[in-house]
mmCIF file of C-alpha atoms in Angstrom:
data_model
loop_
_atom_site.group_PDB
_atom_site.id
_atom_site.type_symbol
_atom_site.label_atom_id
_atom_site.label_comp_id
_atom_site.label_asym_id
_atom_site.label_seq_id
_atom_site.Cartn_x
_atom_site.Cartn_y
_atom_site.Cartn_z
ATOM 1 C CA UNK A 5 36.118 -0.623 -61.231
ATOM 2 C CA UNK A 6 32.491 -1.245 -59.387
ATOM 3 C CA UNK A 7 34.446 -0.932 -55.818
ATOM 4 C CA UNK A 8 35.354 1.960 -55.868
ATOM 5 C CA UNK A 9 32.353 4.060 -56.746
ATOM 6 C CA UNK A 10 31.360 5.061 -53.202
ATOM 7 C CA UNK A 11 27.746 6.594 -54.650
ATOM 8 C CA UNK A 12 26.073 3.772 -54.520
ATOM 9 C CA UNK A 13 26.848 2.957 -50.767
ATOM 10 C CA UNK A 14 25.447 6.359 -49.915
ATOM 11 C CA UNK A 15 22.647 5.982 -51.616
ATOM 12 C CA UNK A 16 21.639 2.848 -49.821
ATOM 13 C CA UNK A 17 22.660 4.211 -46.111
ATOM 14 C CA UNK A 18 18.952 5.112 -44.007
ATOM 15 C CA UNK A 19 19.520 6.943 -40.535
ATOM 16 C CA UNK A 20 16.714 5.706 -38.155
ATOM 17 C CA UNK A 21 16.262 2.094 -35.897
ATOM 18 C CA UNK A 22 16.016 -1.404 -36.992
ATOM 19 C CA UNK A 23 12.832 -3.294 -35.917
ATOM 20 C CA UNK A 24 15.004 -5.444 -33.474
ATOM 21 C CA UNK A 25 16.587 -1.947 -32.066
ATOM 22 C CA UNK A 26 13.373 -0.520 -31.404
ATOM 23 C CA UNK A 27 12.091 -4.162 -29.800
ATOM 24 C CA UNK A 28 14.842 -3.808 -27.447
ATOM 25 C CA UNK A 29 14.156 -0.386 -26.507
ATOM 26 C CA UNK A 30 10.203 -1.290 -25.809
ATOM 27 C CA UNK A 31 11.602 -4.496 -23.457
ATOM 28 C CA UNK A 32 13.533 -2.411 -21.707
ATOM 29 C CA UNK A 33 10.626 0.288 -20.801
ATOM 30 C CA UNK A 34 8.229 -2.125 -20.411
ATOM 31 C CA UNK A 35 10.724 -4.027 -17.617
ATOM 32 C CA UNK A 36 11.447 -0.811 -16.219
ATOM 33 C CA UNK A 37 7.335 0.401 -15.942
ATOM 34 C CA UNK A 38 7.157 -3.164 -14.100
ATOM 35 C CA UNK A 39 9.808 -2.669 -11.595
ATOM 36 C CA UNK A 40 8.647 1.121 -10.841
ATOM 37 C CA UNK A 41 5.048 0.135 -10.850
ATOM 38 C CA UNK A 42 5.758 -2.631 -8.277
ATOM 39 C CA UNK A 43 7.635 -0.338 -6.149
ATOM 40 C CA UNK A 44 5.048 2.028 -5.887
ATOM 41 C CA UNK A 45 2.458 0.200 -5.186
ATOM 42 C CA UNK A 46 4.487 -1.655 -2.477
ATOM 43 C CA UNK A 47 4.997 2.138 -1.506
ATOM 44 C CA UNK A 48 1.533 3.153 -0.628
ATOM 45 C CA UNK A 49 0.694 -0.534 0.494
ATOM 46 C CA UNK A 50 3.095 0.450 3.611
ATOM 47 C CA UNK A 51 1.932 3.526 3.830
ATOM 48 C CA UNK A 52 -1.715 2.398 4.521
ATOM 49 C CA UNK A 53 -0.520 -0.007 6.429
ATOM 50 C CA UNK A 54 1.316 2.815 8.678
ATOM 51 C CA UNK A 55 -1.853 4.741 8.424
ATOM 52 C CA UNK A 56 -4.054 2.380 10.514
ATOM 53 C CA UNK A 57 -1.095 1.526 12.687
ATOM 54 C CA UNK A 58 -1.207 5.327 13.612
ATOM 55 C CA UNK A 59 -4.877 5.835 13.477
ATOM 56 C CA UNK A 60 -5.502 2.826 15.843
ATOM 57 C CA UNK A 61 -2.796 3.638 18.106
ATOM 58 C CA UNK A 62 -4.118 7.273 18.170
ATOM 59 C CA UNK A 63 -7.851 5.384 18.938
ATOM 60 C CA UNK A 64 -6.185 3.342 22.487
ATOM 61 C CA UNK A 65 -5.113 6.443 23.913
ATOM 62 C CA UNK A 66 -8.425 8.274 23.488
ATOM 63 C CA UNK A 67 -10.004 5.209 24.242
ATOM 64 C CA UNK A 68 -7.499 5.121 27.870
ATOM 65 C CA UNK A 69 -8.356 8.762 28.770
ATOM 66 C CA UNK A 70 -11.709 8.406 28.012
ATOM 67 C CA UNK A 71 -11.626 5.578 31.276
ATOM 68 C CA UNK A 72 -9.748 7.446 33.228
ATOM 69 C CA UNK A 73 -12.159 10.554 32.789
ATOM 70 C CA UNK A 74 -15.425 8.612 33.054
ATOM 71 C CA UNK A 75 -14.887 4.850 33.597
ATOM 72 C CA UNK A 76 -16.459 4.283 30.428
ATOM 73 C CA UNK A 77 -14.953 3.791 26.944
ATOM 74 C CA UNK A 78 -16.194 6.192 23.795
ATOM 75 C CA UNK A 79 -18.410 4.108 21.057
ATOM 76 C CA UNK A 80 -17.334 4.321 17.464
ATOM 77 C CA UNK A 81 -19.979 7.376 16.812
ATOM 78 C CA UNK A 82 -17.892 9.259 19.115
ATOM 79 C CA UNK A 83 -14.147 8.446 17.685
ATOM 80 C CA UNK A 84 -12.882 10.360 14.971
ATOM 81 C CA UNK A 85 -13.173 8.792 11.624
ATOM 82 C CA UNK A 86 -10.640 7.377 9.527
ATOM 83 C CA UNK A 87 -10.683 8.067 6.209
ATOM 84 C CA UNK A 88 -8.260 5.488 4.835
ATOM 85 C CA UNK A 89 -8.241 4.238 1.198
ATOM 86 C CA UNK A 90 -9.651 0.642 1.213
ATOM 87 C CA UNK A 91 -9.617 -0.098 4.341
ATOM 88 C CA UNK A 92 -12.525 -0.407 6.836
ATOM 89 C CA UNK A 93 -12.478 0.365 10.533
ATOM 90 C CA UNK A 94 -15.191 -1.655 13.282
ATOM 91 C CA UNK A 95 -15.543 -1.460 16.912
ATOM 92 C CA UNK A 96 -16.642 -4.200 19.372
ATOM 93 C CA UNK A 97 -17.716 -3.687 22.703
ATOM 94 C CA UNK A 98 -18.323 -6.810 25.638
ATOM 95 C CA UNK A 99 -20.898 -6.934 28.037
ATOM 96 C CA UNK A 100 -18.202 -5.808 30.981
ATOM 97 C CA UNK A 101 -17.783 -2.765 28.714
ATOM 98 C CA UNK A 102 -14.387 -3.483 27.245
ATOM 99 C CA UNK A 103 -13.438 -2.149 23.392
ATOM 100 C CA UNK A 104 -11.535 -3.777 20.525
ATOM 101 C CA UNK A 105 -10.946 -2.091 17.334
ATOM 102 C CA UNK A 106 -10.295 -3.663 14.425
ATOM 103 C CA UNK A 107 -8.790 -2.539 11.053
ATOM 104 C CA UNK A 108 -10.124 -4.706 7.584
ATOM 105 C CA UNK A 109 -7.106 -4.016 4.927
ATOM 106 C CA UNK A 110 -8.871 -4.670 2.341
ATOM 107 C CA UNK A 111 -6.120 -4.374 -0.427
ATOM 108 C CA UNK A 112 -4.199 -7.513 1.456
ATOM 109 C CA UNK A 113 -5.025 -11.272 0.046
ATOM 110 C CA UNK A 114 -7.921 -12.830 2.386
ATOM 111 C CA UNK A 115 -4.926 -15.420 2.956
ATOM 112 C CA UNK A 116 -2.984 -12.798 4.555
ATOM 113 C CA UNK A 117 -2.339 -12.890 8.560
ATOM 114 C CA UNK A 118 -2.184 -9.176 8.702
ATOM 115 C CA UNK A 119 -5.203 -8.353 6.591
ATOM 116 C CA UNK A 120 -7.279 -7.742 9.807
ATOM 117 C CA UNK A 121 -5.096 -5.816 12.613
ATOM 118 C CA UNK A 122 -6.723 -5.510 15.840
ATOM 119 C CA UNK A 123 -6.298 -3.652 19.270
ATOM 120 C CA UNK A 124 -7.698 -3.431 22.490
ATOM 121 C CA UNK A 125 -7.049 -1.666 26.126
ATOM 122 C CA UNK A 126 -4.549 -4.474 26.879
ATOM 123 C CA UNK A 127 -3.538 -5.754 23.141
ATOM 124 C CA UNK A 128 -2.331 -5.762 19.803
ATOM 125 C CA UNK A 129 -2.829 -8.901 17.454
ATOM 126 C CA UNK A 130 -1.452 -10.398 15.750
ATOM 127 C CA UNK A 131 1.583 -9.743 17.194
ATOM 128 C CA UNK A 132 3.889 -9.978 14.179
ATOM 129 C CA UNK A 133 2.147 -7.151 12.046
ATOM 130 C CA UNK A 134 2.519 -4.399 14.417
#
């Protein structure tokens, strides 16, 4: 009568994970870290992105008022600066006294067409990132 002593079956019953259960569990996390992590970094990469859009579009229309006030366009010393995470801001000026501003993202691939945005009185290149 060995089957029907249901002691021994008790005995031998241990609450708690297998190995393969709790391998499953840590895929899943670390898939789901991934996915969120990627998201949020795409996040603020759009964000910075909107940033400079703002801050350069913000720079034009100084930049216009300050020729229709004096003829002249402000120098870089006299903008206000942008304090943007990892990305750096320069100023050109030509000899017949026009500007162009341009924006270094410096957390885009050099490979990337929209790494350097620029814009002047008359333009915005390249075209296909603003």
């Amino acid at each position: 009568m060995e089957g029907n002593d249901t002691r021994l079956d008790r005995q031998n019953f241990r609450a708690g994970f297998t190995l393969v259960e709790a391998l499953a569990v840590l895929a899943i996390v670390g898939v789901l870290s991934l996915v969120t992590t990627t998201a949020v970094i795409s996040t603020w990469q759009s964000s910075q992105v909107n940033q400079v859009k703002a801050y350069l579009l913000s720079i034009q229309s100084l930049q216009s008022r300050s020729w229709l006030e004096s003829g002249v366009y402000l120098p870089l010393t006299a903008l206000p600066q942008a304090n943007i995470d990892k990305v750096s801001i320069a100023q050109t000026m030509s000899q017949s006294g026009e500007y162009e501003m341009a924006a270094t993202l410096l957390f885009k691939e050099q490979s990337d067409s929209c790494r350097i945005i620029r814009i002047s009185e008359t333009s915005l290149a390249p075209r296909e990132c603003w």
